[in-house]
CSV table of C-alpha atoms in Angstrom, one decimal:
chain,number,residue,atom,x,y,z
A,262,ALA,CA,-39.5,262.5,304.6
A,263,GLN,CA,-36.3,260.6,305.2
A,264,SER,CA,-36.2,257.2,303.7
A,265,VAL,CA,-34.2,254.3,302.3
A,266,ALA,CA,-35.2,252.3,299.3
A,267,GLN,CA,-34.0,248.8,298.4
A,268,PRO,CA,-35.8,248.3,295.1
A,269,GLU,CA,-35.3,244.6,294.8
A,270,ASP,CA,-37.0,242.2,297.2
A,271,GLN,CA,-34.8,239.4,296.1
A,272,VAL,CA,-31.6,239.0,294.1
A,273,ASN,CA,-30.6,235.7,292.6
A,274,VAL,CA,-27.0,235.1,291.5
A,275,ALA,CA,-24.9,232.0,290.7
A,276,GLU,CA,-22.0,231.1,292.9
A,277,GLY,CA,-18.8,232.7,291.6
A,278,ASN,CA,-20.6,235.5,289.8
A,279,PRO,CA,-20.5,239.1,290.9
A,280,LEU,CA,-23.4,240.4,292.9
A,281,THR,CA,-24.9,243.8,293.5
A,282,VAL,CA,-27.6,244.7,296.0
A,283,LYS,CA,-29.0,248.2,295.4
A,284,CYS,CA,-29.8,251.0,297.8
A,285,THR,CA,-30.9,254.5,297.4
A,286,TYR,CA,-31.7,257.1,300.1
A,287,SER,CA,-33.6,260.3,300.5
A,288,VAL,CA,-32.3,262.4,303.3
A,289,SER,CA,-31.0,265.9,303.6
A,290,GLY,CA,-27.4,266.9,304.2
A,291,ASN,CA,-24.5,264.4,304.3
A,292,PRO,CA,-25.7,261.1,305.7
A,293,TYR,CA,-23.7,258.3,307.0
A,294,LEU,CA,-24.5,255.0,305.3
A,295,PHE,CA,-24.4,251.4,306.5
A,296,TRP,CA,-24.9,247.9,305.3
A,297,TYR,CA,-26.0,245.0,307.6
A,298,VAL,CA,-26.7,241.4,307.0
A,299,GLN,CA,-29.2,239.2,308.8
A,300,TYR,CA,-29.0,235.4,308.9
A,301,PRO,CA,-32.0,233.4,310.1
A,302,ASN,CA,-32.7,233.6,313.8
A,303,ARG,CA,-29.8,235.9,314.3
A,304,GLY,CA,-29.4,239.7,314.8
A,305,LEU,CA,-28.0,242.1,312.2
A,306,GLN,CA,-24.3,241.9,311.6
A,307,PHE,CA,-22.4,245.0,310.5
A,308,LEU,CA,-20.7,244.8,307.1
A,309,LEU,CA,-19.5,248.2,306.3
A,310,LYS,CA,-20.1,252.0,306.5
A,311,TYR,CA,-19.5,255.2,304.6
A,312,ILE,CA,-18.7,258.3,306.5
A,313,THR,CA,-16.6,260.4,304.3
A,314,GLY,CA,-13.7,260.2,301.9
A,315,ASP,CA,-13.2,257.5,299.3
A,316,ASN,CA,-16.5,256.6,297.6
A,317,LEU,CA,-15.6,252.9,297.6
A,318,VAL,CA,-15.8,251.3,301.0
A,319,LYS,CA,-14.5,247.8,301.8
A,320,GLY,CA,-16.0,245.8,304.5
A,321,SER,CA,-16.3,242.3,306.0
A,322,TYR,CA,-16.4,239.0,304.0
A,323,GLY,CA,-15.1,240.6,300.8
A,324,PHE,CA,-18.1,243.0,300.5
A,325,GLU,CA,-17.7,246.5,299.3
A,326,ALA,CA,-20.0,249.4,298.6
A,327,GLU,CA,-19.9,252.4,296.4
A,328,PHE,CA,-21.3,255.8,297.5
A,329,ASN,CA,-22.7,258.0,294.7
A,330,LYS,CA,-23.8,261.3,296.0
A,331,SER,CA,-25.3,262.6,292.7
A,332,GLN,CA,-27.5,259.4,292.5
A,333,THR,CA,-28.0,259.2,296.2
A,334,SER,CA,-27.1,255.5,296.1
A,335,PHE,CA,-25.0,253.1,298.1
A,336,HIS,CA,-24.9,249.8,296.3
A,337,LEU,CA,-23.4,246.7,297.9
A,338,LYS,CA,-21.1,244.6,295.8
A,339,LYS,CA,-19.0,241.5,295.9
A,340,PRO,CA,-16.8,240.3,293.0
A,341,SER,CA,-17.5,236.6,293.5
A,342,ALA,CA,-20.6,235.3,295.4
A,343,LEU,CA,-20.6,232.4,297.8
A,344,VAL,CA,-23.5,230.2,298.7
A,345,SER,CA,-22.9,231.2,302.3
A,346,ASP,CA,-23.6,234.8,301.3
A,347,SER,CA,-27.3,233.9,301.0
A,348,ALA,CA,-29.1,236.1,303.6
A,349,LEU,CA,-31.1,239.2,304.1
A,350,TYR,CA,-29.3,242.4,303.5
A,351,PHE,CA,-30.3,245.8,304.9
A,352,CYS,CA,-29.1,249.3,303.9
A,353,ALA,CA,-29.4,252.0,306.6
A,354,VAL,CA,-28.7,255.7,306.8
A,355,ARG,CA,-28.1,257.9,309.7
A,356,PRO,CA,-29.2,261.4,308.9
A,357,ASP,CA,-27.0,264.3,309.9
A,358,SER,CA,-30.0,266.3,311.3
A,359,GLY,CA,-33.1,265.6,313.3
A,360,GLY,CA,-32.5,262.5,315.3
A,361,TYR,CA,-29.0,262.0,314.3
A,362,ASN,CA,-28.4,258.9,316.4
A,363,LYS,CA,-31.0,256.6,315.0
A,364,LEU,CA,-30.7,254.5,311.8
A,365,ILE,CA,-33.3,254.5,309.1
A,366,PHE,CA,-33.4,251.1,307.4
A,367,GLY,CA,-34.6,249.9,304.1
A,368,ALA,CA,-37.0,247.0,303.8
A,369,GLY,CA,-34.2,244.5,303.0
A,370,THR,CA,-33.1,242.5,300.0
A,371,ARG,CA,-33.0,238.7,300.1
A,372,LEU,CA,-29.9,237.4,298.4
A,373,ALA,CA,-30.0,233.9,297.1
A,374,VAL,CA,-26.7,232.4,295.8
A,375,HIS,CA,-27.2,229.2,293.8
A,376,PRO,CA,-24.5,226.6,293.5
B,740,ASP,CA,-15.4,240.1,323.0
B,741,THR,CA,-19.0,239.4,324.2
B,742,GLY,CA,-21.6,240.8,321.9
B,743,VAL,CA,-25.0,242.3,322.7
B,744,SER,CA,-27.2,239.8,324.5
B,745,GLN,CA,-31.0,239.9,324.8
B,746,ASN,CA,-33.4,237.9,327.0
B,747,PRO,CA,-35.7,236.2,326.5
B,748,ARG,CA,-35.2,235.1,322.9
B,749,HIS,CA,-38.8,234.3,322.5
B,750,LYS,CA,-41.9,235.4,324.4
B,751,ILE,CA,-45.5,234.3,323.8
B,752,THR,CA,-48.1,236.2,325.8
B,753,LYS,CA,-51.8,236.8,325.8
B,754,ARG,CA,-53.3,240.1,324.8
B,755,GLY,CA,-53.5,242.4,327.7
B,756,GLN,CA,-50.6,241.0,329.6
B,757,ASN,CA,-47.4,243.0,330.4
B,758,VAL,CA,-44.0,241.8,329.1
B,759,THR,CA,-40.5,243.0,329.8
B,760,PHE,CA,-37.4,242.4,327.7
B,761,ARG,CA,-33.8,242.8,328.8
B,762,CYS,CA,-30.7,243.9,326.8
B,763,ASP,CA,-27.1,243.7,327.9
B,764,PRO,CA,-24.9,245.8,325.7
B,765,ILE,CA,-21.3,245.3,324.8
B,766,SER,CA,-19.1,246.2,327.7
B,767,GLU,CA,-18.1,249.9,327.8
B,768,HIS,CA,-20.6,250.9,325.1
B,769,ASN,CA,-22.3,254.1,326.4
B,770,ARG,CA,-25.1,254.2,323.8
B,771,LEU,CA,-28.0,251.8,323.6
B,772,TYR,CA,-30.8,251.6,321.1
B,773,TRP,CA,-34.1,249.7,320.8
B,774,TYR,CA,-35.6,248.9,317.4
B,775,ARG,CA,-38.7,246.9,316.3
B,776,GLN,CA,-38.8,244.7,313.2
B,777,THR,CA,-41.9,243.2,311.7
B,778,LEU,CA,-42.0,240.5,309.1
B,779,GLY,CA,-40.8,241.7,305.7
B,780,GLN,CA,-39.6,245.1,307.0
B,781,GLY,CA,-36.4,246.6,308.2
B,782,PRO,CA,-35.9,247.6,311.8
B,783,GLU,CA,-37.7,250.8,313.0
B,784,PHE,CA,-36.1,253.0,315.7
B,785,LEU,CA,-37.9,253.1,319.0
B,786,THR,CA,-35.6,254.8,321.5
B,787,TYR,CA,-32.0,255.7,322.4
B,788,PHE,CA,-30.0,256.0,325.6
B,789,GLN,CA,-26.7,257.7,326.2
B,790,ASN,CA,-25.5,256.3,329.4
B,791,GLU,CA,-28.6,256.3,331.7
B,792,ALA,CA,-30.3,259.2,329.9
B,793,GLN,CA,-33.1,258.5,327.4
B,794,LEU,CA,-32.4,261.1,324.8
B,795,GLU,CA,-34.7,260.2,321.9
B,796,LYS,CA,-38.0,258.4,321.5
B,797,SER,CA,-39.9,257.6,318.3
B,798,ARG,CA,-43.6,258.3,317.8
B,799,LEU,CA,-43.9,254.5,317.6
B,800,LEU,CA,-43.2,254.3,321.3
B,801,SER,CA,-46.7,254.7,322.6
B,802,ASP,CA,-47.6,255.3,326.2
B,803,ARG,CA,-47.8,251.5,326.7
B,804,PHE,CA,-44.1,251.2,326.1
B,805,SER,CA,-41.4,252.2,328.6
B,806,ALA,CA,-37.7,251.8,328.5
B,807,GLU,CA,-35.1,252.2,331.2
B,808,ARG,CA,-31.4,252.0,331.6
B,809,PRO,CA,-31.0,252.7,335.3
B,810,LYS,CA,-27.2,252.4,335.7
B,811,GLY,CA,-26.1,253.1,332.2
B,812,SER,CA,-25.5,249.4,331.6
B,813,PHE,CA,-28.3,247.0,330.8
B,814,SER,CA,-31.7,248.2,329.6
B,815,THR,CA,-35.2,246.9,329.9
B,816,LEU,CA,-38.2,247.5,327.5
B,817,GLU,CA,-41.6,247.0,329.0
B,818,ILE,CA,-44.8,246.7,327.1
B,819,GLN,CA,-48.0,247.1,329.1
B,820,ARG,CA,-51.4,245.8,328.0
B,821,THR,CA,-50.0,244.0,325.0
B,822,GLU,CA,-51.9,244.1,321.7
B,823,GLN,CA,-51.7,241.7,318.8
B,824,GLY,CA,-50.1,244.5,316.8
B,825,ASP,CA,-47.1,244.5,319.2
B,826,SER,CA,-46.1,241.1,317.8
B,827,ALA,CA,-42.6,241.7,316.3
B,828,MET,CA,-38.9,241.2,316.8
B,829,TYR,CA,-37.5,243.6,319.3
B,830,LEU,CA,-33.8,244.4,318.6
B,831,CYS,CA,-31.3,246.0,320.9
B,832,ALA,CA,-28.1,247.6,319.7
B,833,SER,CA,-25.2,249.3,321.4
B,834,SER,CA,-22.3,251.6,320.3
B,835,LYS,CA,-19.4,253.5,321.8
B,836,GLY,CA,-20.1,257.0,320.9
B,837,THR,CA,-18.2,260.2,321.3
B,838,SER,CA,-19.9,263.4,322.2
B,839,GLY,CA,-21.1,265.8,319.6
B,840,ARG,CA,-23.4,265.7,316.7
B,841,TYR,CA,-21.3,264.0,314.1
B,842,SER,CA,-20.4,260.8,316.0
B,843,THR,CA,-19.6,258.0,313.5
B,844,ASP,CA,-20.0,255.1,315.8
B,845,THR,CA,-21.3,251.7,314.5
B,846,GLN,CA,-24.3,250.1,316.2
B,847,TYR,CA,-23.9,246.4,317.0
B,848,PHE,CA,-27.1,244.4,317.3
B,849,GLY,CA,-28.2,241.6,319.6
B,850,PRO,CA,-30.1,238.5,318.4
B,851,GLY,CA,-33.5,240.0,319.3
B,852,THR,CA,-36.5,239.0,321.3
B,853,ARG,CA,-39.4,237.7,319.2
B,854,LEU,CA,-42.7,238.6,320.8
B,855,THR,CA,-45.9,236.8,319.9
B,856,VAL,CA,-49.2,238.2,321.3
B,857,LEU,CA,-52.1,235.8,321.1
């Protein structure tokens, strides 16, 4: 079965420290990978995506993500966290077979950045 | 640039009633998606339109659910005979997709409609 796992329900980090939000996936073929962020009472906002090419993808608000095919991971990173980064983060994958226009989401990771 | 809009933002209904939600995609986006998100979970795919054609439906979309996109612009999602298990956030997304299997378009989401079934 195709799935996305975000192993941490919550990540706590101090402002100014680097942050990592983990994501692993289980799909066949060469999937496309996405990160979205959700603020309270708002929809999902697109951060970045990996399609092909360089394994390090840069996105909005200083976020980046590293694709690792051998470990089937796509971890989200930021060198220096801000309190305003506190939100719910979702990793998603679009399989390249069987329903290739839908996104499969992980359960989300709540990021809390403390002053 | 106007984003995806959804109406209403909140809907409270009694079990057994019918409800309809509307989604207006980003202008010129030919693809439209509906997802459902329950508390503590990520969004789950419900259905997908390319222009006015409904091309994919999830098994989650029971017979009580119907979605339309009559002119390839806005879309409606109707739930008949609502049940308490239908309580969720219903998210709409749109994208500008090219033809072919390996389209790399990004889906942009609206703010959602929160449905509460009493």
